[in-house]
């Protein structure tokens, strides 16, 4: 697949040109400490210094903020035969109607101000199988485990905000 192509559901242009695609921020979550409880939010401050305000991963360089696609989570939990809320994946942001670009250094804009540079695929860990046997394996193909990124420009984001590829 091409640098900006992911699942082929949305980005289909001719001659290698990508179509403008937008999606929606469907969920926000954070956890103050590793393995700590998840807090689901309607809005949050995101900054280059600390990622999602109050989240323990804000100091990381490649995974300051984690994102997962709603369709990928639904497919993986369906394959594992279990119903779990999206935040059980411990991701910060849930996106709908948007394919997260595969590859590194692609920037996405959320709302008016926040820009996140996607840096890496987030591989599922053993914790997913602790939730449901087979969930880890179901999250492995095609970046289903999500993407990690670094905050380039901060601001407040809210559930319902538009998400799009940022032109560089």
Short mmCIF file of C-alpha atoms in Angstrom, two decimals:
data_model
loop_
_atom_site.label_atom_id
_atom_site.label_comp_id
_atom_site.label_asym_id
_atom_site.label_seq_id
_atom_site.Cartn_x
_atom_site.Cartn_y
_atom_site.Cartn_z
CA UNK A 1 0.00 0.00 0.00
CA UNK A 2 1.12 3.56 -0.60
CA UNK A 3 2.42 5.92 2.01
CA UNK A 4 -0.93 7.62 2.61
CA UNK A 5 -3.12 4.68 1.77
CA UNK A 6 -4.36 2.49 4.53
CA UNK A 7 -7.31 0.18 4.08
CA UNK A 8 -8.39 1.35 0.66
CA UNK A 9 -11.86 2.21 1.92
CA UNK A 10 -11.55 5.98 1.45
CA UNK A 11 -8.34 7.08 -0.25
CA UNK A 12 -8.75 6.18 -3.88
CA UNK A 13 -7.50 8.73 -6.33
CA UNK A 14 -6.16 8.30 -9.80
CA UNK A 15 -2.54 8.72 -10.76
CA UNK A 16 -1.48 8.42 -7.13
CA UNK A 17 -3.35 11.57 -6.07
CA UNK A 18 -5.22 11.24 -2.80
CA UNK A 19 -8.74 12.52 -2.36
CA UNK A 20 -9.48 14.84 0.53
CA UNK A 21 -10.89 12.72 3.32
CA UNK A 22 -12.33 13.85 6.61
CA UNK A 23 -13.57 11.96 9.59
CA UNK A 24 -14.73 12.68 13.09
CA UNK A 25 -13.29 12.41 16.58
CA UNK A 26 -15.64 9.95 18.27
CA UNK A 27 -13.98 9.51 21.65
CA UNK A 28 -11.31 10.84 24.02
CA UNK A 29 -9.72 8.94 26.91
CA UNK A 30 -6.68 9.20 29.17
CA UNK A 31 -5.02 7.34 32.01
CA UNK A 32 -2.88 9.14 34.58
CA UNK A 33 -0.61 6.16 35.24
CA UNK A 34 0.38 2.92 33.54
CA UNK A 35 -2.30 0.29 34.04
CA UNK A 36 -4.35 2.94 35.85
CA UNK A 37 -8.07 3.50 35.35
CA UNK A 38 -9.27 5.08 32.12
CA UNK A 39 -11.07 8.42 32.19
CA UNK A 40 -13.39 9.10 29.23
CA UNK A 41 -13.74 12.78 28.32
CA UNK A 42 -15.82 15.01 26.05
CA UNK A 43 -12.98 17.51 25.50
CA UNK A 44 -9.34 17.89 26.48
CA UNK A 45 -6.29 20.11 26.08
CA UNK A 46 -3.55 18.60 23.89
CA UNK A 47 -0.06 20.16 23.92
CA UNK A 48 3.35 19.46 22.35
CA UNK A 49 4.84 19.37 25.86
CA UNK A 50 2.49 16.84 27.46
CA UNK A 51 0.27 15.27 24.79
CA UNK A 52 -3.24 14.65 26.11
CA UNK A 53 -3.47 16.62 29.35
CA UNK A 54 -3.30 14.26 32.32
CA UNK A 55 -2.23 11.19 30.31
CA UNK A 56 0.84 9.24 31.38
CA UNK A 57 2.20 8.86 27.82
CA UNK A 58 2.64 12.58 27.13
CA UNK A 59 6.42 12.50 27.48
CA UNK A 60 7.01 9.86 24.80
CA UNK A 61 8.41 10.89 21.43
CA UNK A 62 6.67 8.47 19.04
CA UNK A 63 3.57 7.58 21.08
CA UNK A 64 2.68 10.80 22.85
CA UNK A 65 -0.91 10.38 21.63
CA UNK A 66 -2.51 7.12 20.50
CA UNK A 67 -5.38 6.82 18.02
CA UNK A 68 -7.55 3.90 16.94
CA UNK A 69 -10.19 3.57 14.23
CA UNK A 70 -13.71 2.68 15.35
CA UNK A 71 -14.18 0.19 12.50
CA UNK A 72 -10.91 -1.57 13.32
CA UNK A 73 -11.84 -1.93 16.99
CA UNK A 74 -15.28 -3.29 16.07
CA UNK A 75 -13.76 -5.78 13.63
CA UNK A 76 -11.13 -6.99 16.11
CA UNK A 77 -13.55 -7.41 19.01
CA UNK A 78 -15.99 -9.14 16.66
CA UNK A 79 -13.31 -11.61 15.59
CA UNK A 80 -12.42 -12.21 19.23
CA UNK A 81 -16.12 -12.77 20.00
CA UNK A 82 -16.37 -10.13 22.69
CA UNK A 83 -17.94 -6.71 23.19
CA UNK A 84 -15.67 -4.18 24.85
CA UNK A 85 -15.71 -0.39 24.89
CA UNK A 86 -13.08 1.20 22.63
CA UNK A 87 -11.16 2.67 25.53
CA UNK A 88 -10.30 -0.84 26.75
CA UNK A 89 -7.61 -0.62 24.03
CA UNK A 90 -6.16 2.21 26.17
CA UNK A 91 -5.96 4.55 23.19
CA UNK A 92 -6.42 8.29 23.65
CA UNK A 93 -8.50 9.06 20.58
CA UNK A 94 -11.17 7.12 18.70
CA UNK A 95 -11.72 8.18 15.09
CA UNK A 96 -14.72 7.43 12.87
CA UNK A 97 -15.09 7.55 9.11
CA UNK A 98 -11.34 8.11 8.74
CA UNK A 99 -8.52 5.76 7.82
CA UNK A 100 -5.40 6.53 9.78
CA UNK A 101 -2.54 6.82 7.29
CA UNK A 102 0.05 4.05 7.44
CA UNK A 103 3.67 5.03 7.47
CA UNK A 104 5.40 7.67 9.51
CA UNK A 105 5.49 11.43 9.55
CA UNK A 106 2.00 12.08 8.14
CA UNK A 107 0.24 14.96 9.87
CA UNK A 108 -3.44 15.03 10.74
CA UNK A 109 -5.45 17.99 12.00
CA UNK A 110 -8.13 17.58 14.64
CA UNK A 111 -10.51 20.49 15.04
CA UNK A 112 -9.20 23.97 14.31
CA UNK A 113 -5.83 23.88 16.05
CA UNK A 114 -4.41 20.47 16.94
CA UNK A 115 -1.90 18.85 14.59
CA UNK A 116 -0.53 15.38 15.31
CA UNK A 117 2.28 13.80 13.32
CA UNK A 118 1.66 10.06 13.11
CA UNK A 119 4.95 8.30 13.81
CA UNK A 120 4.36 4.61 14.37
CA UNK A 121 2.01 1.65 14.42
CA UNK A 122 1.00 0.61 17.92
CA UNK A 123 1.41 -3.12 18.28
CA UNK A 124 -1.09 -4.80 20.58
CA UNK A 125 0.33 -6.26 23.77
CA UNK A 126 -0.45 -9.24 25.99
CA UNK A 127 -2.89 -7.07 27.94
CA UNK A 128 -5.34 -7.39 25.02
CA UNK A 129 -5.38 -11.19 25.39
CA UNK A 130 -5.89 -10.70 29.11
CA UNK A 131 -9.12 -8.88 28.19
CA UNK A 132 -10.21 -11.53 25.68
CA UNK A 133 -8.30 -14.51 24.28
CA UNK A 134 -7.53 -13.84 20.61
CA UNK A 135 -7.96 -10.05 20.80
CA UNK A 136 -4.24 -9.38 20.46
CA UNK A 137 -4.06 -11.46 17.29
CA UNK A 138 -7.21 -9.79 15.92
CA UNK A 139 -5.59 -6.36 16.40
CA UNK A 140 -2.33 -7.22 14.61
CA UNK A 141 -3.21 -6.97 10.88
CA UNK A 142 -3.41 -3.71 8.92
CA UNK A 143 -2.59 -1.34 11.81
CA UNK A 144 -5.77 -2.34 13.70
CA UNK A 145 -3.95 -1.73 16.99
CA UNK A 146 -3.81 1.96 16.13
CA UNK A 147 -1.22 4.64 15.48
CA UNK A 148 0.98 6.68 17.77
CA UNK A 149 1.88 10.27 17.17
CA UNK A 150 3.59 13.40 18.40
CA UNK A 151 1.75 16.67 18.97
CA UNK A 152 3.02 19.41 16.64
CA UNK A 153 0.41 22.09 17.44
CA UNK A 154 -1.77 22.09 20.53
CA UNK A 155 -5.23 23.23 21.49
CA UNK A 156 -8.52 21.92 22.82
CA UNK A 157 -10.21 19.04 21.02
CA UNK A 158 -13.73 17.75 21.56
CA UNK A 159 -15.76 14.73 20.56
CA UNK A 160 -17.33 15.55 17.20
CA UNK A 161 -14.35 17.55 15.88
CA UNK A 162 -13.36 17.02 12.26
CA UNK A 163 -10.18 15.07 11.43
CA UNK A 164 -8.30 15.43 8.16
CA UNK A 165 -4.88 15.01 6.58
CA UNK A 166 -2.81 18.16 7.07
CA UNK A 167 -1.03 19.47 4.01
CA UNK A 168 2.67 20.03 4.69
#
